[in-house]
Amino acid sequence: MDIDGPSNGPSSGGEDGNNPSTSDLSASKDEFKKNLLKHFEDLVARGVPPNHAAALALKLASGTAEKPLDLPSFLESVEDAKITNDFKNLLKTIGEVFSSVEALDSSFLLNPGRPNGARDTEERDAKGLSIDYLSVRSAYAALQNLNNGDIDQTLMSACDKLLESLLKAAQEAGGWPETGGGLLRQVLILLENPLLMDPNHHSVLCKLTRVITSQPVSAQNDLVTSFLEYTKEQLQNVVCLVQQFITIHLYESQQIDESIEAATKLLGMLQEANTKCTRISYTEFYNDAVNNEEFNIKEDYRRWKQPERYSFSFCKYPFIYDPSSKSRILQLESTMKMSHEFEDAVLRSIFIGATCPYLVLKVRREHLIMDTLHQIQRRPEDLKKPLKVHFVGEEGVDEGGVQKEFFQLLIRQIFDPNFCMFSYDTDTRLYWFKASGLDLDTEFELVGIVLGLAIYNGHILEFRFPMVTYMKLMGHETTLEDLKEVSPDVYKGLVNLLEFEGSVEENFGLNFQVNYEVLGEMYTEDLCENGGNITVTNANKEQYVDLYVRFLLESGIERQFVAFKRGFRRLCGGPVLHLFRPEELEQLICGRVPIKGLGNLPFVISRNGPHSDRLPTAHTCFNHLLLPEYDTEETLENRLMTAINNAEGFGLM
């Protein structure tokens, strides 16, 4: 296509010499075309797509756009400025490039002419953006090494100007246009700027997060796709940048404002990418300020519960809360439900008749499971009332300590291998559901209810399930890798089968069946229709492994797990449960250590009179140990060991 340069209109042919001659116009057009072609060839050689290069070349030839950064020339100018101490030209270049949409968009592109061997593993081609991250970092590092305040200020002012122009253009247009990859490139280049970590430049970061999070959903999804191509170091750097901003801004402003909302949304996009590619640990998304004891988590919970009034709550971004904070949210939910049940019971007692505002379980130690099951079945509507436990024939008043022992004893009996509900692996020390044809639906539902009651009333249980249990409770799919914890030996055998290169049929002699034991008797079940007559071969071994894993983790225990899950969700269903990751749910139910840490567990030892032969006593509800002032260490040790070995049961002093 023939492109004419700018002209001043047709020549009048006048004799006064004020109008350009035809030859002058022709020369001007030739010069314009020459410059246009030069810019176009230079841009294409640097990796700018031809269509984009043509549009930018036209602007460059017309003088309406700034020239993109050429890294070798730029680094050379940085060195020259350092030697001569003359930063005038460098300041001009920085100001022009980093404030210009077109210039920054076409800078730092991967050069397609470079040999593949020269490409660094950290150079990624995200969403076809072709960003040369090594060049981006080299440019920023070169400027940072100058340690020059004017350079830093010019760079950040230029970035601020660019972001301000983008926000203004979007505001004037009534929204963001379909910007394609250009805006993404600018955003990703700016996110690499190490100066954003300086709180003095957080105003620039604030505008950057607003530009990102006010984009259409499609553009935000494109950015998440770009984050998928990040290296571990890149993702850590940007997560750290955003976390620092949220922490400092929360401490300074003491409120949730537009800046916090935008930064949290950006953190959510980074977390979404990390969930898909797992570059860094999920714990790096916990925020110190949000999880601080001084943070008003009750107010955030209230905002979450009133979405019609509040559009933002950290509860909408649960990755930012650590298990301790999520436990506090769960307790808020439990307290609210308990209060509601308590008030209803009081009102019913006034207008209908006496109704206990508590879930009172009166149990005999020798019939613990039977008594618990009977009372739960008799009063299922009371499950969400505050719990009180009373051991028949004992004087202990339940302020928390009686419940602790109740759960300990109940769990011990339920998970007894002789009870035929769970198997126990002595190597992993984990329990798993037994495959059996026995009708134990009620018992498995009780186990789920017990777990729910413990969480609902703030207790930790002394047993361990494999992680796949919590994944299944949260609705996650299971895989062969999940079997590694459940049954390490079976897992190794199946992996060996998959990796075996010889004849599977001749060396293993397997068919599509599985064997399991119930009460000492062996049972066989087909993994597929007519499985006993189907031999496992090299061609179908993957199908065999898939079906075997599905039987052990899904179909073989489906009835038991459905009952267990039903019981659990009677107390712990609802939105709050979905704040937790499976790993965090495990910590909530059965950590060895309290979920808030040992530092949050009060423990008091008090003098309880002069020397005597009396045993130590305790207020277990309050973690309070009372010791007589024994004369010798030997007496102290003897009395303590006697008390420890005879620690079951409650009495009043």
XYZ file of C-alpha atoms in Angstrom:
653
model
C 0.000 0.000 0.000
C 1.295 3.422 -0.921
C 1.247 5.728 2.090
C 1.495 9.470 1.542
C 3.114 11.670 4.086
C 1.649 14.842 5.542
C 1.087 17.758 3.139
C 0.031 21.381 3.398
C -2.599 21.058 0.667
C -2.394 21.714 -3.104
C 0.113 24.259 -4.352
C -1.339 27.589 -5.490
C 1.486 28.007 -7.954
C 1.970 31.556 -6.666
C 5.115 33.500 -7.410
C 5.672 34.893 -3.920
C 7.581 31.764 -2.835
C 5.494 31.309 0.346
C 3.905 28.027 -0.815
C 5.928 24.807 -1.185
C 6.697 23.718 -4.675
C 5.592 20.386 -6.101
C 9.158 19.128 -5.937
C 9.405 20.064 -2.229
C 6.184 18.155 -1.436
C 7.401 15.163 -3.385
C 10.705 15.170 -1.487
C 8.841 15.461 1.817
C 6.676 12.483 0.934
C 9.701 10.454 -0.081
C 11.437 11.282 3.188
C 8.297 10.319 5.154
C 8.051 6.996 3.339
C 11.730 6.350 3.937
C 11.383 7.018 7.682
C 8.198 4.950 7.829
C 9.884 1.971 6.198
C 12.937 2.300 8.436
C 10.791 2.353 11.595
C 8.720 -0.587 10.349
C 11.754 -2.742 9.553
C 13.385 -1.866 12.877
C 10.259 -2.774 14.855
C 9.733 -6.074 13.035
C 13.394 -6.965 13.559
C 12.906 -6.403 17.280
C 9.946 -8.776 17.421
C 6.957 -6.425 17.076
C 4.114 -8.179 15.161
C 3.831 -6.761 11.594
C 0.341 -5.233 11.978
C 1.297 -3.572 15.234
C 4.659 -2.535 13.791
C 2.954 -0.854 10.821
C 0.610 1.174 13.051
C 3.408 2.229 15.401
C 5.803 3.015 12.525
C 3.211 5.417 11.114
C 2.967 7.209 14.475
C 6.751 7.336 14.841
C 7.209 8.749 11.330
C 4.508 11.327 12.058
C 6.127 12.279 15.375
C 3.019 11.343 17.401
C 4.596 8.491 19.385
C 7.812 7.824 21.316
C 10.341 5.263 20.129
C 10.418 1.940 22.033
C 13.366 1.135 24.246
C 16.333 -0.592 22.614
C 18.019 -2.446 25.489
C 21.651 -2.473 24.240
C 21.525 1.231 23.443
C 19.744 1.933 26.733
C 22.301 0.044 28.845
C 25.079 1.865 26.978
C 23.479 5.224 27.771
C 23.217 4.202 31.445
C 26.957 3.466 31.543
C 27.761 6.735 29.758
C 25.662 8.705 32.247
C 27.397 6.942 35.117
C 30.843 7.818 33.748
C 30.096 11.413 32.741
C 27.692 12.114 35.610
C 25.399 13.653 32.981
C 21.908 12.140 33.314
C 19.989 14.570 31.107
C 19.519 12.295 28.070
C 18.860 9.242 30.232
C 16.176 11.060 32.210
C 14.547 12.107 28.929
C 14.513 8.521 27.612
C 13.055 7.118 30.829
C 10.372 9.784 30.961
C 9.364 9.229 27.344
C 9.324 5.419 27.259
C 7.685 4.603 30.607
C 4.952 7.223 30.212
C 4.023 6.216 26.662
C 1.475 3.491 25.944
C 2.944 2.785 22.505
C 6.603 2.936 23.533
C 6.312 0.655 26.553
C 4.030 -1.717 24.664
C 6.719 -2.294 22.033
C 9.677 -2.460 24.401
C 11.199 -5.627 25.911
C 9.942 -8.014 23.218
C 11.616 -11.364 22.651
C 13.649 -11.210 19.459
C 12.530 -14.046 17.179
C 15.922 -14.007 15.514
C 17.741 -15.196 18.638
C 18.840 -18.835 18.571
C 16.804 -21.129 20.828
C 19.901 -22.031 22.812
C 20.252 -18.429 23.926
C 16.808 -18.327 25.462
C 16.825 -18.433 29.218
C 14.449 -20.803 30.964
C 12.871 -17.815 32.721
C 11.814 -16.215 29.418
C 8.171 -17.048 28.967
C 5.800 -16.507 26.057
C 2.635 -15.885 28.045
C -0.542 -15.469 25.966
C 1.635 -14.657 22.941
C 2.955 -11.538 24.696
C 6.604 -12.357 23.939
C 7.931 -10.428 26.937
C 11.688 -10.658 27.409
C 11.684 -10.684 31.210
C 15.482 -10.849 31.335
C 15.652 -7.569 29.443
C 13.006 -6.024 31.700
C 14.980 -6.947 34.810
C 18.253 -5.847 33.250
C 16.820 -2.405 32.540
C 15.393 -1.988 36.050
C 18.575 -3.332 37.662
C 20.781 -0.964 35.655
C 18.726 2.016 36.831
C 18.648 0.803 40.430
C 22.420 0.357 40.479
C 22.839 4.057 39.715
C 21.401 4.769 43.165
C 20.196 8.111 41.859
C 17.129 9.733 43.393
C 16.330 11.752 40.252
C 16.375 8.597 38.124
C 14.061 6.774 40.537
C 11.683 9.700 40.757
C 11.573 10.165 36.973
C 10.874 6.467 36.446
C 8.037 6.373 38.973
C 6.585 9.666 37.759
C 6.543 8.301 34.228
C 4.803 5.112 35.385
C 2.304 7.184 37.333
C 1.626 9.331 34.262
C 1.061 6.248 32.122
C -1.377 4.684 34.601
C -3.186 7.985 35.107
C -3.673 8.353 31.347
C -5.042 4.815 31.110
C -7.509 5.381 33.973
C -8.590 8.729 32.503
C -9.103 7.253 29.033
C -11.208 4.440 30.478
C -13.260 6.910 32.520
C -13.912 9.139 29.514
C -14.856 6.157 27.370
C -17.202 4.812 30.052
C -15.197 1.616 30.435
C -12.242 -0.276 29.095
C -12.024 -1.044 25.384
C -10.857 -4.392 24.062
C -7.158 -3.632 24.455
C -5.718 -7.005 23.448
C -2.231 -7.908 24.563
C -0.825 -4.380 24.657
C -2.192 -3.435 28.064
C -1.229 -6.831 29.448
C 2.364 -6.277 28.370
C 2.455 -2.884 30.058
C 0.965 -4.288 33.278
C 3.411 -7.211 33.396
C 6.386 -4.938 32.684
C 5.350 -2.511 35.434
C 4.845 -5.342 37.947
C 8.543 -6.200 37.548
C 9.562 -2.743 38.821
C 11.446 -3.280 42.131
C 10.759 0.302 43.221
C 7.116 -0.643 43.812
C 8.294 -2.354 47.010
C 9.152 1.073 48.420
C 6.154 2.320 50.444
C 6.930 5.813 49.145
C 5.765 4.623 45.722
C 2.667 2.749 46.849
C 0.476 5.378 45.190
C 1.757 4.089 41.839
C 1.079 0.493 42.875
C -2.397 1.535 43.962
C -3.152 2.892 40.482
C -1.649 -0.208 38.884
C -3.961 -2.506 40.881
C -6.928 -0.314 39.910
C -5.998 -0.581 36.228
C -5.758 -4.362 36.559
C -8.886 -5.049 38.583
C -11.166 -2.641 36.734
C -10.526 -4.486 33.466
C -13.263 -6.655 31.919
C -13.406 -10.246 33.198
C -11.977 -11.523 29.906
C -8.903 -9.306 30.264
C -8.425 -10.392 33.902
C -8.608 -14.020 32.794
C -5.913 -13.280 30.226
C -3.735 -11.874 32.995
C -4.266 -15.024 35.097
C -3.137 -17.021 32.056
C -0.031 -14.833 31.916
C 0.666 -15.498 35.609
C 0.547 -19.221 34.819
C 3.766 -18.730 32.861
C 5.538 -17.071 35.798
C 8.533 -18.765 37.349
C 8.511 -19.496 41.085
C 10.705 -16.442 41.711
C 8.456 -14.142 39.682
C 5.316 -15.304 41.423
C 6.916 -14.984 44.860
C 8.083 -11.458 44.076
C 4.688 -10.211 42.938
C 2.838 -11.964 45.790
C 5.282 -10.416 48.269
C 4.761 -7.001 46.647
C 0.974 -7.157 46.942
C 1.071 -8.649 50.460
C 3.360 -5.878 51.658
C 1.020 -3.252 50.225
C -2.056 -4.787 51.913
C -0.253 -5.129 55.257
C 1.148 -1.591 55.355
C -2.029 0.006 54.043
C -4.201 -1.838 56.580
C -1.969 -0.809 59.478
C -1.893 2.813 58.282
C -5.508 3.331 57.247
C -7.149 0.970 59.771
C -9.979 0.442 57.304
C -10.884 -1.434 54.141
C -10.905 0.991 51.245
C -10.772 0.844 47.449
C -7.006 0.303 47.481
C -7.251 -2.728 49.768
C -10.059 -4.165 47.670
C -8.116 -3.806 44.408
C -4.917 -5.269 45.887
C -6.821 -8.228 47.360
C -8.488 -8.908 44.006
C -5.056 -8.917 42.346
C -3.808 -11.312 45.030
C -6.809 -13.482 44.171
C -5.747 -13.589 40.521
C -2.240 -14.628 41.552
C -3.681 -17.300 43.856
C -5.908 -18.601 41.072
C -2.879 -19.011 38.827
C -0.898 -20.692 41.601
C -3.737 -23.137 42.257
C -3.448 -24.278 38.653
C 0.338 -24.436 38.430
C 1.470 -24.717 42.117
C 4.633 -22.628 41.966
C 4.613 -21.607 45.635
C 3.018 -22.797 48.884
C -0.570 -21.757 49.607
C 0.660 -20.450 52.971
C 2.397 -17.546 51.188
C -1.044 -16.088 50.518
C -1.774 -15.699 54.257
C -1.577 -12.014 55.147
C 0.030 -10.909 58.421
C -2.184 -7.880 59.008
C -5.436 -9.688 58.244
C -4.457 -12.561 60.553
C -3.310 -10.299 63.363
C -5.247 -10.639 66.616
C -6.033 -6.918 66.453
C -7.801 -7.209 63.088
C -11.563 -6.949 63.497
C -12.443 -10.357 62.099
C -15.928 -10.143 63.596
C -16.667 -7.063 61.470
C -15.346 -8.784 58.347
C -17.566 -11.787 59.111
C -20.540 -9.441 59.504
C -19.799 -7.832 56.129
C -19.597 -11.286 54.558
C -22.989 -12.214 55.989
C -24.585 -9.058 54.535
C -23.632 -9.081 50.827
C -26.584 -6.870 49.998
C -24.924 -4.073 52.010
C -21.212 -4.800 51.564
C -19.584 -5.761 48.272
C -16.222 -6.671 49.812
C -15.111 -8.967 52.601
C -11.863 -10.873 53.109
C -14.039 -13.947 53.657
C -14.653 -13.843 49.899
C -10.907 -14.422 49.506
C -10.382 -17.203 52.087
C -6.812 -17.911 50.928
C -5.768 -14.760 52.790
C -6.854 -16.190 56.184
C -4.680 -18.713 58.035
C -6.231 -21.723 59.863
C -6.302 -19.851 63.175
C -8.371 -17.018 61.713
C -10.649 -19.437 59.886
C -11.147 -21.224 63.192
C -12.207 -17.917 64.737
C -14.681 -17.363 61.897
C -16.054 -20.855 62.417
C -16.451 -20.144 66.135
C -18.304 -16.935 65.300
C -20.636 -18.948 63.098
C -21.055 -21.615 65.784
C -21.683 -19.023 68.498
C -24.285 -17.322 66.348
C -26.088 -20.622 65.710
C -25.812 -21.639 69.376
C -27.231 -18.290 70.494
C -30.092 -18.677 68.061
C -30.842 -22.197 69.318
C -30.495 -21.057 72.954
C -32.915 -18.149 72.456
C -35.406 -20.388 70.654
C -35.256 -22.905 73.494
C -35.856 -20.178 76.083
C -38.822 -18.823 74.118
C -40.270 -22.306 73.678
C -39.907 -22.939 77.410
C -41.915 -19.767 78.105
C -44.769 -20.375 75.686
C -44.802 -24.161 75.308
C -43.120 -25.691 78.337
C -39.741 -26.522 79.789
C -37.094 -26.944 77.074
C -33.386 -27.328 77.807
C -31.277 -24.707 75.983
C -28.324 -27.158 75.835
C -27.545 -30.437 74.127
C -27.055 -32.514 77.277
C -25.506 -35.947 76.816
C -25.759 -38.184 79.893
C -23.462 -41.145 79.227
C -22.119 -44.188 81.043
C -18.442 -44.926 80.558
C -19.082 -48.634 79.999
C -21.763 -47.920 77.327
C -20.378 -44.739 75.800
C -21.108 -45.357 72.114
C -24.578 -46.806 72.703
C -25.629 -43.979 75.040
C -24.289 -41.272 72.720
C -25.920 -42.782 69.645
C -29.249 -43.234 71.394
C -29.427 -39.636 72.649
C -28.317 -38.096 69.363
C -30.937 -40.099 67.477
C -33.599 -39.140 70.033
C -32.867 -35.397 69.900
C -31.357 -34.575 66.473
C -32.908 -31.103 66.588
C -30.696 -30.247 69.611
C -27.348 -30.888 67.885
C -26.633 -27.201 67.297
C -27.259 -26.200 70.891
C -24.253 -25.655 73.196
C -22.956 -29.052 74.371
C -22.924 -30.254 77.985
C -21.677 -33.742 78.908
C -22.379 -35.580 82.162
C -20.834 -38.919 83.080
C -23.451 -40.865 85.050
C -22.345 -41.417 88.649
C -19.697 -38.654 88.589
C -19.789 -35.152 90.028
C -17.793 -33.253 87.398
C -19.457 -30.065 86.103
C -18.874 -29.549 82.386
C -17.172 -26.243 81.674
C -15.161 -27.784 78.840
C -12.984 -30.379 80.548
C -15.651 -33.085 80.753
C -16.290 -32.654 77.036
C -12.593 -33.111 76.320
C -12.539 -36.502 78.024
C -15.850 -37.484 76.435
C -14.462 -36.921 72.950
C -11.173 -38.664 73.783
C -12.898 -41.794 75.060
C -15.520 -41.852 72.299
C -12.914 -41.544 69.545
C -10.775 -44.243 71.168
C -13.684 -46.709 71.126
C -15.006 -45.817 67.662
C -11.589 -46.244 66.051
C -10.807 -49.506 67.830
C -9.887 -51.917 64.962
C -12.036 -54.588 66.645
C -15.084 -52.416 65.978
C -14.769 -53.242 62.232
C -15.340 -49.699 60.985
C -11.809 -48.510 60.297
C -8.474 -50.090 59.420
C -5.271 -48.783 61.003
C -1.869 -48.648 59.315
C 0.907 -48.982 61.903
C 3.461 -47.375 59.584
C 1.509 -44.268 58.629
C -0.552 -44.245 61.885
C -3.615 -43.360 59.849
C -7.169 -44.687 59.920
C -9.209 -45.485 56.807
C -12.712 -46.744 56.087
C -13.035 -50.511 55.817
C -14.674 -51.970 52.730
C -17.433 -54.266 54.016
C -20.981 -55.348 53.372
C -22.000 -54.739 57.000
C -24.853 -52.330 57.698
C -23.047 -49.700 59.771
C -24.600 -46.566 58.262
C -25.824 -45.312 61.650
C -22.419 -45.814 63.247
C -20.576 -44.032 60.428
C -23.046 -41.159 60.613
C -22.291 -40.981 64.338
C -18.574 -40.632 63.572
C -19.360 -37.708 61.279
C -21.572 -36.136 63.927
C -18.845 -36.551 66.567
C -16.336 -34.773 64.325
C -18.891 -32.045 63.661
C -19.708 -31.688 67.363
C -16.020 -31.398 68.218
C -15.487 -28.621 65.670
C -18.773 -26.941 66.557
C -17.810 -26.845 70.237
C -14.127 -26.000 69.704
C -12.393 -29.303 70.526
C -9.447 -31.085 68.891
C -9.620 -34.865 68.423
C -6.832 -37.390 68.898
C -6.796 -39.405 65.681
C -5.631 -39.008 62.084
C -7.276 -39.608 58.725
C -5.292 -39.442 55.469
C -5.580 -36.164 53.586
C -7.868 -37.710 50.971
C -10.608 -37.866 53.646
C -10.693 -34.090 53.896
C -10.421 -33.754 50.126
C -13.514 -35.939 49.747
C -15.366 -33.939 52.414
C -14.623 -30.818 50.355
C -15.739 -32.464 47.104
C -12.291 -32.918 45.511
C -11.527 -35.708 43.039
C -9.230 -38.566 44.082
C -6.187 -39.916 42.204
C -3.579 -42.669 42.468
C -1.310 -40.302 44.438
C -3.957 -40.059 47.176
C -3.576 -43.806 47.756
C 0.035 -43.260 48.857
C -1.106 -42.256 52.360
C -4.033 -44.667 52.614
C -2.102 -47.804 51.675
C 1.598 -47.274 50.866
C 2.214 -50.931 49.956
C -0.702 -51.103 47.523
C 0.385 -47.764 46.045
C 3.917 -49.051 45.429
C 2.555 -52.226 43.873
C 0.314 -50.329 41.461
C 3.116 -47.936 40.488
C 5.428 -50.891 39.843
C 2.719 -52.451 37.690
C 2.388 -49.286 35.606
C 6.158 -48.978 35.175
C 6.770 -52.675 34.448
C 8.110 -53.136 30.902
C 7.867 -56.923 30.663
C 4.775 -59.073 30.148
C 2.262 -58.094 32.844
C 0.094 -61.103 32.090
C 2.907 -63.635 32.531
C 4.604 -62.042 35.545
C 1.665 -60.804 37.653
C -1.228 -63.157 36.857
C -3.903 -60.602 37.809
C -7.526 -60.190 36.830
C -10.021 -57.372 37.335
C -10.933 -58.311 40.898
C -10.091 -57.073 44.389
C -9.925 -59.014 47.672
C -10.732 -57.632 51.127
C -11.272 -58.958 54.633
C -14.241 -58.529 56.993
C -14.231 -60.080 60.475
C -11.511 -62.505 59.452
C -13.331 -63.684 56.329
C -12.043 -62.891 52.800
C -14.319 -61.468 50.119
C -13.776 -60.947 46.378
C -15.411 -58.271 44.228
C -15.226 -57.571 40.496
C -13.777 -54.209 39.505
C -15.884 -54.274 36.335
C -18.515 -56.507 34.800
C -17.214 -60.082 34.508
C -13.912 -58.867 36.011
C -12.906 -62.339 37.171
C -12.581 -63.429 33.562
C -10.597 -60.415 32.359
C -6.824 -60.749 32.590
C -4.666 -57.697 33.325
C -2.313 -57.093 30.383
C 0.094 -54.409 29.214
C -2.729 -52.959 27.135
C -5.284 -52.615 29.953
C -3.108 -52.203 33.070
C -3.856 -48.457 33.325
C -7.588 -49.193 33.334
C -7.023 -51.818 36.029
C -5.105 -49.358 38.221
C -7.793 -46.675 37.784
C -10.548 -49.097 38.783
C -8.528 -50.461 41.722
C -7.885 -46.966 43.061
C -11.524 -46.018 42.545
C -12.610 -49.085 44.532
C -10.298 -48.332 47.472
C -11.041 -44.614 47.622
C -14.546 -44.340 46.191
C -16.914 -47.188 45.282
C -15.684 -49.726 47.860
C -16.386 -47.350 50.758
C -19.137 -45.228 49.194
C -21.902 -46.266 51.590
C -19.713 -45.742 54.656
C -18.366 -42.392 53.502
C -21.751 -41.017 52.436
C -23.101 -41.745 55.943
C -20.003 -40.221 57.548
C -20.225 -37.105 55.376
C -23.950 -36.765 56.084
C -23.299 -36.770 59.828
C -20.429 -34.302 59.521
C -22.434 -31.844 57.441
C -25.330 -31.886 59.913
C -23.181 -29.563 62.019
C -20.466 -28.269 59.697
C -22.184 -27.744 56.388
C -22.612 -24.326 54.831
C -20.390 -21.560 53.467
C -17.930 -21.366 56.383
C -16.680 -24.893 55.751
C -15.639 -23.903 52.243
C -13.286 -21.266 53.615
C -10.952 -24.133 54.510
C -8.509 -26.038 52.362
C -8.397 -29.815 53.038
C -5.047 -29.330 54.828
C -6.547 -26.653 57.051
C -9.627 -28.745 57.789
C -7.340 -31.516 59.043
C -5.587 -29.060 61.362
C -8.956 -27.863 62.624
C -10.182 -31.356 63.495
C -7.147 -33.230 64.773
C -3.978 -31.111 65.034
C -1.604 -32.398 67.793
C -1.107 -28.824 68.602
C -4.051 -26.379 69.049
C -4.788 -24.584 65.804
C -3.840 -21.239 67.326
C -0.526 -22.628 68.546
C 0.746 -23.560 71.991
C 1.360 -19.894 72.697
C -2.401 -19.359 72.804
C -2.989 -22.256 75.205
C -3.087 -20.946 78.806
C -1.595 -23.247 81.419
C -1.436 -22.294 85.093
C 0.220 -24.125 88.015
C -0.844 -23.037 91.493
C 0.220 -23.952 95.070
C -2.491 -25.978 96.773
C -1.553 -26.024 100.440
C 1.500 -27.363 102.352
C 3.163 -30.763 101.959
C 0.808 -33.752 102.054
C 0.276 -37.151 100.462
C -2.634 -35.838 98.418
C -2.545 -36.242 94.637
C -2.347 -33.200 92.382
C -5.739 -31.960 91.175
C -6.789 -29.997 88.120
C -9.449 -27.714 86.725
C -9.251 -29.306 83.277
C -11.725 -26.835 81.796
C -9.284 -24.029 82.473
C -5.932 -25.859 82.067
C -5.222 -25.201 85.733
C -3.004 -27.626 87.748
C -2.986 -27.472 91.574
C 0.031 -28.900 93.411
C 0.587 -29.252 97.166
C 3.996 -27.931 98.219
C 5.707 -31.359 98.312
C 8.883 -31.565 100.418
C 10.973 -33.489 97.864
C 11.242 -33.946 94.107
C 10.769 -37.694 94.609
C 7.373 -37.140 96.239
C 6.411 -34.690 93.484
C 7.347 -37.200 90.778
C 5.552 -40.073 92.523
C 2.339 -38.131 93.079
C 2.333 -36.736 89.510
C 2.887 -40.153 87.900
C 0.151 -41.692 90.037
C -2.256 -38.949 88.957
C -1.302 -39.286 85.280
C -1.831 -43.052 85.315
C -5.229 -42.683 86.977
C -6.475 -39.679 85.063
C -9.943 -40.777 83.939
C -13.027 -39.681 85.863
C -14.291 -36.513 87.507
C -15.005 -35.516 91.086
C -15.557 -32.346 93.074
C -13.200 -31.119 95.792
